[in-house]
Amino acid sequence: RKTLLVGTDMRRPALARNFKLDGSLGLSNFLSGQCAMEEIFYPSNNERLTVIPGGHVPPNPAELMTTNRMDELVNYTRKEYEIVVFDTPPIGLVSDTIELAKRSFIPLLIVRQDVTYKKSLDAITEMYHAGKYKNLGIVMNDVNYTRFDYGTYYGRSYGYGSGFGYGYYDDEHKRSIWKRLFHSK
């Protein structure tokens, strides 16, 4: 599918470097009126993927996200691309991500085991229940599933005859999947 990847982390832009693009012009340059929209689209090695890097680091990235130019870009990309992915800064650190989620059809939160803070997930849950996000999806990344197998924990057996309890009914396995994933007691 014809896909566009937009680097919206304008505080620490990395897409230009990751895709080995010139990256001299990008999202921040367009939103601040320094260039035309056509100048920020870069082809990638994949013929179906186009990239918009973050551009130069502006003094006011959150304000740029709320401009009419951002609305213009979103409307244009919806017509021209089948899939548009906004690569955002980590949620909770800056308000930019919330602004983009309001414009997104399906915001996806990428959660990484042993990296994502549980408090961040609590904040997302509160925002979701408050109606700030609709159609929120969560992608669990880098999960070590062997830690949650029936009767095992960290590679040790806890099944019948092992002397360590009774498998699934052990207190360790009664905890919710969220608490087990994020080592919360």
PDB file of C-alpha atoms in Angstrom:
ATOM      1  CA  ARG A   1       0.000   0.000   0.000  1.00  0.00           C
ATOM      2  CA  LYS A   2       1.065   3.557  -0.623  1.00  0.00           C
ATOM      3  CA  THR A   3       2.398   4.605   2.778  1.00  0.00           C
ATOM      4  CA  LEU A   4       3.654   7.846   4.288  1.00  0.00           C
ATOM      5  CA  LEU A   5       5.805   7.965   7.426  1.00  0.00           C
ATOM      6  CA  VAL A   6       5.833  11.394   9.101  1.00  0.00           C
ATOM      7  CA  GLY A   7       8.472  12.213  11.701  1.00  0.00           C
ATOM      8  CA  THR A   8       6.584  14.398  14.138  1.00  0.00           C
ATOM      9  CA  ASP A   9       9.199  14.335  16.883  1.00  0.00           C
ATOM     10  CA  MET A  10      10.591  17.757  16.034  1.00  0.00           C
ATOM     11  CA  ARG A  11      12.551  18.037  19.287  1.00  0.00           C
ATOM     12  CA  ARG A  12      14.718  15.014  18.475  1.00  0.00           C
ATOM     13  CA  PRO A  13      14.188  14.312  14.765  1.00  0.00           C
ATOM     14  CA  ALA A  14      15.635  10.959  13.729  1.00  0.00           C
ATOM     15  CA  LEU A  15      13.858   9.833  10.547  1.00  0.00           C
ATOM     16  CA  ALA A  16      16.240  11.657   8.205  1.00  0.00           C
ATOM     17  CA  ARG A  17      19.207   9.920   9.823  1.00  0.00           C
ATOM     18  CA  ASN A  18      17.456   6.523  10.005  1.00  0.00           C
ATOM     19  CA  PHE A  19      16.514   6.617   6.318  1.00  0.00           C
ATOM     20  CA  LYS A  20      19.797   8.256   5.264  1.00  0.00           C
ATOM     21  CA  LEU A  21      17.947  11.233   3.786  1.00  0.00           C
ATOM     22  CA  ASP A  22      19.260  14.710   3.201  1.00  0.00           C
ATOM     23  CA  GLY A  23      16.625  15.869   5.675  1.00  0.00           C
ATOM     24  CA  SER A  24      17.435  19.531   5.257  1.00  0.00           C
ATOM     25  CA  LEU A  25      13.728  20.313   4.954  1.00  0.00           C
ATOM     26  CA  GLY A  26      10.969  18.584   6.882  1.00  0.00           C
ATOM     27  CA  LEU A  27       7.779  18.914   8.852  1.00  0.00           C
ATOM     28  CA  SER A  28       8.936  21.832  11.023  1.00  0.00           C
ATOM     29  CA  ASN A  29      10.037  23.773   7.950  1.00  0.00           C
ATOM     30  CA  PHE A  30       6.658  23.358   6.270  1.00  0.00           C
ATOM     31  CA  LEU A  31       4.631  24.109   9.398  1.00  0.00           C
ATOM     32  CA  SER A  32       6.614  27.281  10.085  1.00  0.00           C
ATOM     33  CA  GLY A  33       6.123  28.498   6.491  1.00  0.00           C
ATOM     34  CA  GLN A  34       9.764  28.139   5.386  1.00  0.00           C
ATOM     35  CA  CYS A  35       8.953  25.865   2.430  1.00  0.00           C
ATOM     36  CA  ALA A  36       6.154  24.462   0.308  1.00  0.00           C
ATOM     37  CA  MET A  37       4.475  21.161   1.153  1.00  0.00           C
ATOM     38  CA  GLU A  38       5.886  19.440  -1.956  1.00  0.00           C
ATOM     39  CA  GLU A  39       9.455  20.010  -0.738  1.00  0.00           C
ATOM     40  CA  ILE A  40       9.206  17.834   2.387  1.00  0.00           C
ATOM     41  CA  PHE A  41       8.299  14.469   0.790  1.00  0.00           C
ATOM     42  CA  TYR A  42      11.275  12.103   0.354  1.00  0.00           C
ATOM     43  CA  PRO A  43      11.186   8.734  -1.415  1.00  0.00           C
ATOM     44  CA  SER A  44      12.702   5.756   0.414  1.00  0.00           C
ATOM     45  CA  ASN A  45      14.308   2.518  -0.788  1.00  0.00           C
ATOM     46  CA  ASN A  46      10.820   1.006  -0.875  1.00  0.00           C
ATOM     47  CA  GLU A  47       8.834   2.341  -3.820  1.00  0.00           C
ATOM     48  CA  ARG A  48       5.616   2.369  -1.762  1.00  0.00           C
ATOM     49  CA  LEU A  49       7.043   4.276   1.200  1.00  0.00           C
ATOM     50  CA  THR A  50       7.490   8.044   1.349  1.00  0.00           C
ATOM     51  CA  VAL A  51       9.019   9.812   4.347  1.00  0.00           C
ATOM     52  CA  ILE A  52       8.593  13.293   5.811  1.00  0.00           C
ATOM     53  CA  PRO A  53      11.459  13.917   8.262  1.00  0.00           C
ATOM     54  CA  GLY A  54      11.073  16.193  11.281  1.00  0.00           C
ATOM     55  CA  GLY A  55      13.154  19.023   9.794  1.00  0.00           C
ATOM     56  CA  HIS A  56      15.105  21.589  11.757  1.00  0.00           C
ATOM     57  CA  VAL A  57      14.491  21.755  15.522  1.00  0.00           C
ATOM     58  CA  PRO A  58      12.031  24.632  16.067  1.00  0.00           C
ATOM     59  CA  PRO A  59      11.586  26.626  19.280  1.00  0.00           C
ATOM     60  CA  ASN A  60       7.834  25.859  19.396  1.00  0.00           C
ATOM     61  CA  PRO A  61       6.977  22.335  18.129  1.00  0.00           C
ATOM     62  CA  ALA A  62       3.738  22.009  20.121  1.00  0.00           C
ATOM     63  CA  GLU A  63       2.404  25.253  18.664  1.00  0.00           C
ATOM     64  CA  LEU A  64       3.301  24.174  15.125  1.00  0.00           C
ATOM     65  CA  MET A  65       1.155  21.037  15.512  1.00  0.00           C
ATOM     66  CA  THR A  66      -1.973  23.151  16.029  1.00  0.00           C
ATOM     67  CA  THR A  67      -1.574  25.351  12.935  1.00  0.00           C
ATOM     68  CA  ASN A  68      -3.780  25.395   9.849  1.00  0.00           C
ATOM     69  CA  ARG A  69      -0.786  24.119   7.879  1.00  0.00           C
ATOM     70  CA  MET A  70      -0.892  20.899   9.920  1.00  0.00           C
ATOM     71  CA  ASP A  71      -4.575  20.514   9.060  1.00  0.00           C
ATOM     72  CA  GLU A  72      -3.697  21.124   5.402  1.00  0.00           C
ATOM     73  CA  LEU A  73      -1.004  18.431   5.510  1.00  0.00           C
ATOM     74  CA  VAL A  74      -3.285  15.900   7.240  1.00  0.00           C
ATOM     75  CA  ASN A  75      -6.086  16.499   4.724  1.00  0.00           C
ATOM     76  CA  TYR A  76      -3.694  16.173   1.776  1.00  0.00           C
ATOM     77  CA  THR A  77      -2.107  12.956   3.049  1.00  0.00           C
ATOM     78  CA  ARG A  78      -5.499  11.328   3.684  1.00  0.00           C
ATOM     79  CA  LYS A  79      -6.346  11.775   0.009  1.00  0.00           C
ATOM     80  CA  GLU A  80      -2.964  10.784  -1.436  1.00  0.00           C
ATOM     81  CA  TYR A  81      -1.877   7.855   0.787  1.00  0.00           C
ATOM     82  CA  GLU A  82      -3.574   4.656   1.884  1.00  0.00           C
ATOM     83  CA  ILE A  83      -1.655   4.540   5.176  1.00  0.00           C
ATOM     84  CA  VAL A  84      -0.237   7.529   7.070  1.00  0.00           C
ATOM     85  CA  VAL A  85       1.912   6.866  10.145  1.00  0.00           C
ATOM     86  CA  PHE A  86       2.855   9.680  12.514  1.00  0.00           C
ATOM     87  CA  ASP A  87       6.008   8.728  14.397  1.00  0.00           C
ATOM     88  CA  THR A  88       5.543  10.760  17.576  1.00  0.00           C
ATOM     89  CA  PRO A  89       7.561  11.545  20.667  1.00  0.00           C
ATOM     90  CA  PRO A  90       6.848   9.319  23.669  1.00  0.00           C
ATOM     91  CA  ILE A  91       3.391  10.020  24.995  1.00  0.00           C
ATOM     92  CA  GLY A  92       3.205  11.834  28.280  1.00  0.00           C
ATOM     93  CA  LEU A  93       6.452  13.715  27.757  1.00  0.00           C
ATOM     94  CA  VAL A  94       5.035  16.361  25.429  1.00  0.00           C
ATOM     95  CA  SER A  95       1.598  17.553  24.371  1.00  0.00           C
ATOM     96  CA  ASP A  96       2.325  17.094  20.638  1.00  0.00           C
ATOM     97  CA  THR A  97       1.289  13.454  20.717  1.00  0.00           C
ATOM     98  CA  ILE A  98      -2.151  14.211  22.137  1.00  0.00           C
ATOM     99  CA  GLU A  99      -2.770  16.765  19.366  1.00  0.00           C
ATOM    100  CA  LEU A 100      -1.873  14.202  16.707  1.00  0.00           C
ATOM    101  CA  ALA A 101      -4.001  11.503  18.310  1.00  0.00           C
ATOM    102  CA  LYS A 102      -7.031  13.770  17.954  1.00  0.00           C
ATOM    103  CA  ARG A 103      -6.430  13.826  14.185  1.00  0.00           C
ATOM    104  CA  SER A 104      -5.733  10.101  13.882  1.00  0.00           C
ATOM    105  CA  PHE A 105      -8.157   7.423  12.826  1.00  0.00           C
ATOM    106  CA  ILE A 106      -6.449   4.752  14.957  1.00  0.00           C
ATOM    107  CA  PRO A 107      -3.805   5.933  17.414  1.00  0.00           C
ATOM    108  CA  LEU A 108      -1.431   3.058  18.213  1.00  0.00           C
ATOM    109  CA  LEU A 109       0.513   3.084  21.434  1.00  0.00           C
ATOM    110  CA  ILE A 110       3.703   1.021  21.246  1.00  0.00           C
ATOM    111  CA  VAL A 111       4.481  -0.480  24.658  1.00  0.00           C
ATOM    112  CA  ARG A 112       7.760  -2.248  25.370  1.00  0.00           C
ATOM    113  CA  GLN A 113       8.158  -4.739  28.187  1.00  0.00           C
ATOM    114  CA  ASP A 114      10.564  -3.589  30.927  1.00  0.00           C
ATOM    115  CA  VAL A 115      10.886  -0.142  29.262  1.00  0.00           C
ATOM    116  CA  THR A 116       7.446   1.512  29.297  1.00  0.00           C
ATOM    117  CA  TYR A 117       6.537   2.887  32.708  1.00  0.00           C
ATOM    118  CA  LYS A 118       3.328   1.598  34.240  1.00  0.00           C
ATOM    119  CA  LYS A 119       2.427   5.160  35.272  1.00  0.00           C
ATOM    120  CA  SER A 120       2.430   6.112  31.569  1.00  0.00           C
ATOM    121  CA  LEU A 121      -0.098   3.376  30.886  1.00  0.00           C
ATOM    122  CA  ASP A 122      -2.233   4.592  33.771  1.00  0.00           C
ATOM    123  CA  ALA A 123      -2.198   8.107  32.286  1.00  0.00           C
ATOM    124  CA  ILE A 124      -3.204   6.744  28.865  1.00  0.00           C
ATOM    125  CA  THR A 125      -6.039   4.787  30.452  1.00  0.00           C
ATOM    126  CA  GLU A 126      -7.311   7.938  32.163  1.00  0.00           C
ATOM    127  CA  MET A 127      -7.122   9.923  28.902  1.00  0.00           C
ATOM    128  CA  TYR A 128      -8.931   7.151  27.041  1.00  0.00           C
ATOM    129  CA  HIS A 129     -11.758   7.053  29.596  1.00  0.00           C
ATOM    130  CA  ALA A 130     -11.951  10.868  29.487  1.00  0.00           C
ATOM    131  CA  GLY A 131     -12.561  10.651  25.724  1.00  0.00           C
ATOM    132  CA  LYS A 132      -9.265  12.174  24.579  1.00  0.00           C
ATOM    133  CA  TYR A 133      -8.532   9.079  22.479  1.00  0.00           C
ATOM    134  CA  LYS A 134     -10.908   7.059  20.376  1.00  0.00           C
ATOM    135  CA  ASN A 135     -10.117   3.718  18.745  1.00  0.00           C
ATOM    136  CA  LEU A 136      -6.911   3.444  20.762  1.00  0.00           C
ATOM    137  CA  GLY A 137      -4.819   0.395  19.918  1.00  0.00           C
ATOM    138  CA  ILE A 138      -1.911  -0.953  21.935  1.00  0.00           C
ATOM    139  CA  VAL A 139       0.974  -2.907  20.428  1.00  0.00           C
ATOM    140  CA  MET A 140       3.021  -4.943  22.907  1.00  0.00           C
ATOM    141  CA  ASN A 141       6.625  -4.956  21.701  1.00  0.00           C
ATOM    142  CA  ASP A 142       9.588  -7.096  22.776  1.00  0.00           C
ATOM    143  CA  VAL A 143       7.560  -9.296  25.139  1.00  0.00           C
ATOM    144  CA  ASN A 144       9.307 -12.313  26.662  1.00  0.00           C
ATOM    145  CA  TYR A 145       6.388 -14.759  26.656  1.00  0.00           C
ATOM    146  CA  THR A 146       8.334 -17.574  28.303  1.00  0.00           C
ATOM    147  CA  ARG A 147       8.038 -15.689  31.588  1.00  0.00           C
ATOM    148  CA  PHE A 148       4.272 -16.206  31.505  1.00  0.00           C
ATOM    149  CA  ASP A 149       3.997 -19.837  30.434  1.00  0.00           C
ATOM    150  CA  TYR A 150       1.888 -22.187  32.518  1.00  0.00           C
ATOM    151  CA  GLY A 151       3.982 -23.540  35.367  1.00  0.00           C
ATOM    152  CA  THR A 152       7.182 -21.632  34.630  1.00  0.00           C
ATOM    153  CA  TYR A 153       8.652 -18.351  35.754  1.00  0.00           C
ATOM    154  CA  TYR A 154      12.044 -17.093  34.609  1.00  0.00           C
ATOM    155  CA  GLY A 155      12.824 -20.503  33.171  1.00  0.00           C
ATOM    156  CA  ARG A 156      12.195 -22.418  36.420  1.00  0.00           C
ATOM    157  CA  SER A 157       9.499 -25.009  36.747  1.00  0.00           C
ATOM    158  CA  TYR A 158       6.692 -24.420  39.237  1.00  0.00           C
ATOM    159  CA  GLY A 159       4.542 -27.354  38.250  1.00  0.00           C
ATOM    160  CA  TYR A 160       3.526 -30.496  40.127  1.00  0.00           C
ATOM    161  CA  GLY A 161       6.385 -32.287  41.830  1.00  0.00           C
ATOM    162  CA  SER A 162       8.809 -29.384  41.542  1.00  0.00           C
ATOM    163  CA  GLY A 163       8.436 -28.308  45.158  1.00  0.00           C
ATOM    164  CA  PHE A 164       7.603 -24.723  44.170  1.00  0.00           C
ATOM    165  CA  GLY A 165       3.817 -24.630  44.303  1.00  0.00           C
ATOM    166  CA  TYR A 166       1.090 -25.797  42.002  1.00  0.00           C
ATOM    167  CA  GLY A 167       1.628 -24.141  38.614  1.00  0.00           C
ATOM    168  CA  TYR A 168      -1.126 -21.806  37.460  1.00  0.00           C
ATOM    169  CA  TYR A 169      -2.662 -21.421  40.895  1.00  0.00           C
ATOM    170  CA  ASP A 170       0.558 -20.184  42.423  1.00  0.00           C
ATOM    171  CA  ASP A 171       0.252 -16.568  43.701  1.00  0.00           C
ATOM    172  CA  GLU A 172       2.759 -15.407  41.088  1.00  0.00           C
ATOM    173  CA  HIS A 173       0.412 -16.445  38.302  1.00  0.00           C
ATOM    174  CA  LYS A 174      -2.718 -14.927  39.877  1.00  0.00           C
ATOM    175  CA  ARG A 175      -1.406 -11.414  39.173  1.00  0.00           C
ATOM    176  CA  SER A 176      -2.779  -9.681  36.095  1.00  0.00           C
ATOM    177  CA  ILE A 177      -0.864  -9.803  32.828  1.00  0.00           C
ATOM    178  CA  TRP A 178      -0.150  -6.042  33.115  1.00  0.00           C
ATOM    179  CA  LYS A 179       1.419  -6.443  36.543  1.00  0.00           C
ATOM    180  CA  ARG A 180       3.475  -9.416  35.377  1.00  0.00           C
ATOM    181  CA  LEU A 181       4.646  -7.574  32.259  1.00  0.00           C
ATOM    182  CA  PHE A 182       5.762  -4.510  34.141  1.00  0.00           C
ATOM    183  CA  HIS A 183       6.990  -6.184  37.330  1.00  0.00           C
ATOM    184  CA  SER A 184       4.449  -4.448  39.530  1.00  0.00           C
ATOM    185  CA  LYS A 185       3.610  -6.073  42.839  1.00  0.00           C
TER     186      LYS A 185
END
